[in-house]
Tab-separated table of C-alpha atoms in Angstrom:
chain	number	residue	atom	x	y	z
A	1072	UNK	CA	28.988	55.037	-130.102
A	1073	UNK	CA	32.542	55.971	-130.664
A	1074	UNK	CA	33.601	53.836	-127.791
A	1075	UNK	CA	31.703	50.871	-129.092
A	1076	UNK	CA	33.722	51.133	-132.779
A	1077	UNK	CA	36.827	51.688	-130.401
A	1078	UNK	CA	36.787	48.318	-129.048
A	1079	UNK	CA	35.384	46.636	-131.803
A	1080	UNK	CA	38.796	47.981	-133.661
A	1081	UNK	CA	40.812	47.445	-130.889
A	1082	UNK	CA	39.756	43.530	-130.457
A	1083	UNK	CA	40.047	43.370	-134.461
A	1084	UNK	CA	43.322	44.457	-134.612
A	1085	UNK	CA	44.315	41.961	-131.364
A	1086	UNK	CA	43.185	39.280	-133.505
A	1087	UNK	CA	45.052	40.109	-136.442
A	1088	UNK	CA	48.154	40.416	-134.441
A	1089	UNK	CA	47.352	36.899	-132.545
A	1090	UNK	CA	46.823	35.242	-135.474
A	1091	UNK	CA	49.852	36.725	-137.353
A	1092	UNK	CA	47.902	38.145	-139.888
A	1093	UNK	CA	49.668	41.602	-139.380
A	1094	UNK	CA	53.340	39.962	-138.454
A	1095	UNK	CA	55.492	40.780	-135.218
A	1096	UNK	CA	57.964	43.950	-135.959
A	1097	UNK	CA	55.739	44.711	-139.200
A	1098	UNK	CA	53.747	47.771	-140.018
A	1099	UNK	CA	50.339	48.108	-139.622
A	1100	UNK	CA	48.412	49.154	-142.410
A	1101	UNK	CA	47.904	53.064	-142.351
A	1102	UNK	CA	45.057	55.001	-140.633
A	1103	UNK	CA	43.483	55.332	-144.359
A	1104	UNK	CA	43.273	51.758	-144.913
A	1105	UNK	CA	42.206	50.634	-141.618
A	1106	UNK	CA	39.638	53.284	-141.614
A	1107	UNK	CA	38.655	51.237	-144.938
A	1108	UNK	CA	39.365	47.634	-143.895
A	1109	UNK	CA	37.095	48.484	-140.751
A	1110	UNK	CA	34.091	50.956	-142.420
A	1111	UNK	CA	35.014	53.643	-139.525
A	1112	UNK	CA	36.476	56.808	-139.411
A	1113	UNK	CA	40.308	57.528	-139.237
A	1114	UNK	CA	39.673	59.514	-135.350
A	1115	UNK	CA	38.192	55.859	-134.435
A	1116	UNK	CA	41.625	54.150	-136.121
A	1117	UNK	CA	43.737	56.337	-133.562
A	1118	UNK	CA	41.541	56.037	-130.605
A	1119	UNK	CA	42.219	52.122	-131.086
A	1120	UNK	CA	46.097	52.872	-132.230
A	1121	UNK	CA	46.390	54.454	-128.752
A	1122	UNK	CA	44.843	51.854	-126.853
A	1123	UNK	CA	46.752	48.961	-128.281
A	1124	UNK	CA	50.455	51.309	-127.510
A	1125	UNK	CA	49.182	52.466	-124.085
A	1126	UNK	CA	49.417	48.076	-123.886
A	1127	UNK	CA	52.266	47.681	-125.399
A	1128	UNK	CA	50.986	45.727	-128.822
A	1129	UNK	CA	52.020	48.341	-130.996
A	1130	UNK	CA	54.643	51.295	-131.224
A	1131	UNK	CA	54.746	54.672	-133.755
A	1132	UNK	CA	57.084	55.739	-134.984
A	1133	UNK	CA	57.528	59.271	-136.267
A	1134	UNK	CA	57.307	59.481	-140.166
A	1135	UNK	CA	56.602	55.783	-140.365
A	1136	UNK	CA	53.333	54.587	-138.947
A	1137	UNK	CA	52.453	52.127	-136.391
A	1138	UNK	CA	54.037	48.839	-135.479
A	1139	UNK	CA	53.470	45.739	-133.951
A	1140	UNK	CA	55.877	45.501	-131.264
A	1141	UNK	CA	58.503	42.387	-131.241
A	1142	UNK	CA	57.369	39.269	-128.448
A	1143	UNK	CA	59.118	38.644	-125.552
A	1144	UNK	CA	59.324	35.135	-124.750
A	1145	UNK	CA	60.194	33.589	-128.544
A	1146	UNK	CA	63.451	32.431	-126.757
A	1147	UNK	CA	62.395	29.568	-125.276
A	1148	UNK	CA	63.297	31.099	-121.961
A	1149	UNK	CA	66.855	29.306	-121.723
A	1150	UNK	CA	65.090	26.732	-118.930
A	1151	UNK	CA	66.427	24.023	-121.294
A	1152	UNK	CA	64.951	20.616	-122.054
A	1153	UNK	CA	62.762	18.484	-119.330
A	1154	UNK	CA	65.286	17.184	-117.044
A	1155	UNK	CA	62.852	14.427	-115.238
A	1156	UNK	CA	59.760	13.540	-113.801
A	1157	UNK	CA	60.267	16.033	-110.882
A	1158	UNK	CA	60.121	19.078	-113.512
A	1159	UNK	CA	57.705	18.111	-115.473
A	1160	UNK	CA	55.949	18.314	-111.944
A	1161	UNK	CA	56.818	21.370	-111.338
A	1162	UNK	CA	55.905	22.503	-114.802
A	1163	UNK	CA	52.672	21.596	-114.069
A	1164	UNK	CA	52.570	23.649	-110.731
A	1165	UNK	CA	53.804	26.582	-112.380
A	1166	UNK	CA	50.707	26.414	-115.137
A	1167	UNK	CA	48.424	26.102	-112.275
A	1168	UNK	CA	49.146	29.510	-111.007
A	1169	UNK	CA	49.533	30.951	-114.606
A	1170	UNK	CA	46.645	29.113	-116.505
A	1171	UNK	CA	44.480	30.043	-113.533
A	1172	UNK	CA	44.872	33.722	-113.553
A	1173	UNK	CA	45.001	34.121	-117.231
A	1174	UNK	CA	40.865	32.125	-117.563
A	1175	UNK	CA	40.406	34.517	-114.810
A	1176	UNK	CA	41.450	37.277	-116.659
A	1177	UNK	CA	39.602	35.735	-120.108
A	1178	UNK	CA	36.485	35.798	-118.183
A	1179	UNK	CA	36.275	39.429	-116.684
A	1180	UNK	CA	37.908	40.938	-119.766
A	1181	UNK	CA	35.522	43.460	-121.245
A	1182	UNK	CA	36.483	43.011	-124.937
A	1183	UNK	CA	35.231	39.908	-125.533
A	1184	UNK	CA	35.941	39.258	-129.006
A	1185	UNK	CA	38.552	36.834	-128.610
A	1186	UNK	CA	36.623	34.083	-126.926
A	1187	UNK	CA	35.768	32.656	-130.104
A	1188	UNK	CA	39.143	31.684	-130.091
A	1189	UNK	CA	38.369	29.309	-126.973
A	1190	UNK	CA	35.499	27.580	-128.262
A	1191	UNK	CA	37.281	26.358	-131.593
A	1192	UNK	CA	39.764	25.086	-129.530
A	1193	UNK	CA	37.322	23.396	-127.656
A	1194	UNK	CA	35.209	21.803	-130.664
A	1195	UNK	CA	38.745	20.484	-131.248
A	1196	UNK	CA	39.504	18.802	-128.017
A	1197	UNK	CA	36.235	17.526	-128.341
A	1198	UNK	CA	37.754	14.743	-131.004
A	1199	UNK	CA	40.566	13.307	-129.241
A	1200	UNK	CA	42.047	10.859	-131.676
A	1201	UNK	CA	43.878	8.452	-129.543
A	1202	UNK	CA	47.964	9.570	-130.903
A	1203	UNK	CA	49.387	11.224	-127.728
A	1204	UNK	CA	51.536	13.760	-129.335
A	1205	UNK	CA	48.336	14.876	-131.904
A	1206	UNK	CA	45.731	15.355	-129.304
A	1207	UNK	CA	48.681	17.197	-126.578
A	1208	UNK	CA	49.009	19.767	-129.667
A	1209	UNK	CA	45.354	20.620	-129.369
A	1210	UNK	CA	45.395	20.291	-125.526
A	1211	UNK	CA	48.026	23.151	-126.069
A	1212	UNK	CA	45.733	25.159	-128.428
A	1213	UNK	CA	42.909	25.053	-125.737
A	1214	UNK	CA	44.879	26.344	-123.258
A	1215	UNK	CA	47.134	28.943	-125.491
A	1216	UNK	CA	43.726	30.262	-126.711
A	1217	UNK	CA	42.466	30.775	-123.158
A	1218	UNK	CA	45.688	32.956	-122.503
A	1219	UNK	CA	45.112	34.874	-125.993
A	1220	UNK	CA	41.515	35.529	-124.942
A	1221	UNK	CA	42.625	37.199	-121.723
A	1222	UNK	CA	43.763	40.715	-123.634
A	1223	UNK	CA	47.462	40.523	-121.643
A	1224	UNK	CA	49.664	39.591	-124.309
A	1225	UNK	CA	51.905	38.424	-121.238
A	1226	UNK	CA	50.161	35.530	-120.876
A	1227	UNK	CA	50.527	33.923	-124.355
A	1228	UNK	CA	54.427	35.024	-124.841
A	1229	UNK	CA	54.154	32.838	-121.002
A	1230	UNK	CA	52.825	30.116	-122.378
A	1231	UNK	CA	54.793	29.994	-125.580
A	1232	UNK	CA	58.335	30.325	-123.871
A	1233	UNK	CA	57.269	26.890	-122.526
A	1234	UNK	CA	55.645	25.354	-125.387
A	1235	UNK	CA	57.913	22.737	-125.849
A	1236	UNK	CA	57.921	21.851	-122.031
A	1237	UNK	CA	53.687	21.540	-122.027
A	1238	UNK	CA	53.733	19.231	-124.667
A	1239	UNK	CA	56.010	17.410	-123.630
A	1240	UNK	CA	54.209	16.897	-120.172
A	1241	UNK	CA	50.716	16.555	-121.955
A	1242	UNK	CA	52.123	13.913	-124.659
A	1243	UNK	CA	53.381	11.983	-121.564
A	1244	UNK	CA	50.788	12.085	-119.722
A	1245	UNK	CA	48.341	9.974	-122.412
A	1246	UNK	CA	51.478	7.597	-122.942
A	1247	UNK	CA	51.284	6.801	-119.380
A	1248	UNK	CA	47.331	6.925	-118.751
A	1249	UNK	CA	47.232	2.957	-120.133
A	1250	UNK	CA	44.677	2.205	-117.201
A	1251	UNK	CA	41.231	3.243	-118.701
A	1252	UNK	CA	42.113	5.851	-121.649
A	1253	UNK	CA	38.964	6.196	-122.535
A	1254	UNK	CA	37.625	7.583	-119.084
A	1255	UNK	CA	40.461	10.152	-118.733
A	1256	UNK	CA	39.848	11.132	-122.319
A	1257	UNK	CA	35.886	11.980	-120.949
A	1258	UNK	CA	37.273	13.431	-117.752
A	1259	UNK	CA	39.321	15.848	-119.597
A	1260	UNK	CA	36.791	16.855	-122.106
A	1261	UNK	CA	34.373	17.508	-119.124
A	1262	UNK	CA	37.322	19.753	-117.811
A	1263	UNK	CA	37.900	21.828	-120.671
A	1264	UNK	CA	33.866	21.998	-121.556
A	1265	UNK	CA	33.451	23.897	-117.358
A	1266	UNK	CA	36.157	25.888	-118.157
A	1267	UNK	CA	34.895	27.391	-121.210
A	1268	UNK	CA	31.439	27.399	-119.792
A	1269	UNK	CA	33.177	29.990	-117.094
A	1270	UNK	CA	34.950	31.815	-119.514
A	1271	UNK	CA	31.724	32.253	-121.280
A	1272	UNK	CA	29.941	33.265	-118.520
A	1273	UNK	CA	32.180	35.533	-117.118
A	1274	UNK	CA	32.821	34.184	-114.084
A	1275	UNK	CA	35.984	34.957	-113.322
A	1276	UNK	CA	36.213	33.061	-109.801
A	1277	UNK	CA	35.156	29.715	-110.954
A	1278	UNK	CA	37.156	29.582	-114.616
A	1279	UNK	CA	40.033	30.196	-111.979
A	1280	UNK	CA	39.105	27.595	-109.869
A	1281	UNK	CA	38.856	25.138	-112.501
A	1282	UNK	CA	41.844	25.709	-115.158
A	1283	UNK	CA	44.104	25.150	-111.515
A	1284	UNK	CA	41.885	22.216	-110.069
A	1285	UNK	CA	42.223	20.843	-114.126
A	1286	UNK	CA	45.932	21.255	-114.330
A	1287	UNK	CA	46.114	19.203	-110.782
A	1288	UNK	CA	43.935	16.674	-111.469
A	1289	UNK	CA	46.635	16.206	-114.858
A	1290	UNK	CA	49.331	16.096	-112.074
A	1291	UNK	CA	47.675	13.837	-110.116
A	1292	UNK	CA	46.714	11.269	-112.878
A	1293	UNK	CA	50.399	11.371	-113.953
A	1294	UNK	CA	51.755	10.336	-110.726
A	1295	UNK	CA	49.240	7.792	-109.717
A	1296	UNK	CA	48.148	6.159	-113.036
A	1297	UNK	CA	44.622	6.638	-113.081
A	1298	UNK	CA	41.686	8.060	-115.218
């Protein structure tokens, strides 16, 4: 029983940190008050404390409480602005190995909790509204919410260090897809809906399989033009 109220804390907290509610560098409420926020006892609080510094989300410090650690990877990197075609290219190769591993990682993590996060996103993508640069924002929130619901905070500071260079490449992409819109706008709504369907399912293999074979079909359309 313990362990269940362990990770239910655990994944609560996670959330709250993903979704800024308890800020980067800023203190976490104290053992009292999450014991209260939660309804669980304070030995439950520091069983899920430990767990989320043994990962590196949050640090103690003596006399002060816990922490939530600062993010690597606000820094944009210093890879600079999209230089050509050629990177944006390679950007996309580069999310193909990334993306992959983290819906791999999404579906076989055991703390679950997060995958919520992945189906808004979805119900989202769902509604393309035809401006490039509005429906590349929530092409980005799919895929940033797959990397949040993988429990390796590595993965999201990864895909935020290149925020700027994924939008750009997903914003292109629509401006350039001028030969049937409509059908690529299908094809990638059938994409994201397998992917989550994976996710869901936890299989780990095949949500792999499909972020990469997603991000190269997006390659693909971009350099030949078609849905």
């Amino acid at each position: 029983m313990n362990q269940n109220l362990g990770d239910r804390v655990y994944n609560a907290v996670l959330d709250k940190i993903v979704r800024q509610e308890f800020p980067e560098a800023g203190r976490l409420p104290s053992e009292a008050k999450l014991a209260e926020m939660f309804s669980v006892s304070r030995p439950v609080i520091r069983e899920a404390l430990a767990r989320l510094r043994d990962d590196g989300l949050v640090t103690s410090r003596k006399g002060s409480g816990s922490f939530v650690r600062s993010r690597i990877g606000n820094s944009k990197a210093e890879i600079g602005p999209i230089g050509g075609i050629n990177q944006v290219l390679q950007c996309h190769e580069f999310r193909a190995e990334v993306e992959g591993a983290a819906a791999a990682a999404a579906a076989s993590n055991p703390h679950r909790s997060l995958i919520h996060l992945v189906e808004e996103a979805l119900s989202r993508v769902q509604s393309e509204t035809g401006v490039p640069h509005t429906d590349a924002t929530t092409d980005f929130e799919f895929h940033l919410a797959v990397a949040r619901a993988a429990g390796n905070p590595y993965y999201e500071f990864t895909m935020r260090s290149i925020c700027d260079h994924l939008l750009f490449a997903m914003t292109l992409g629509r401006q350039l897809g001028i030969r049937d819109p409509q059908e690529r706008s299908e094809r990638r709504r059938t994409e994201h809906q397998a992917i989550y369907a994976a996710i869901a399912a936890g299989n780990a293999d095949g949500a792999r399989d499909l972020m990469r074979k997603h991000i190269l079909e997006s390659r693909h359309r971009l350099l030949n033009g078609g849905p």
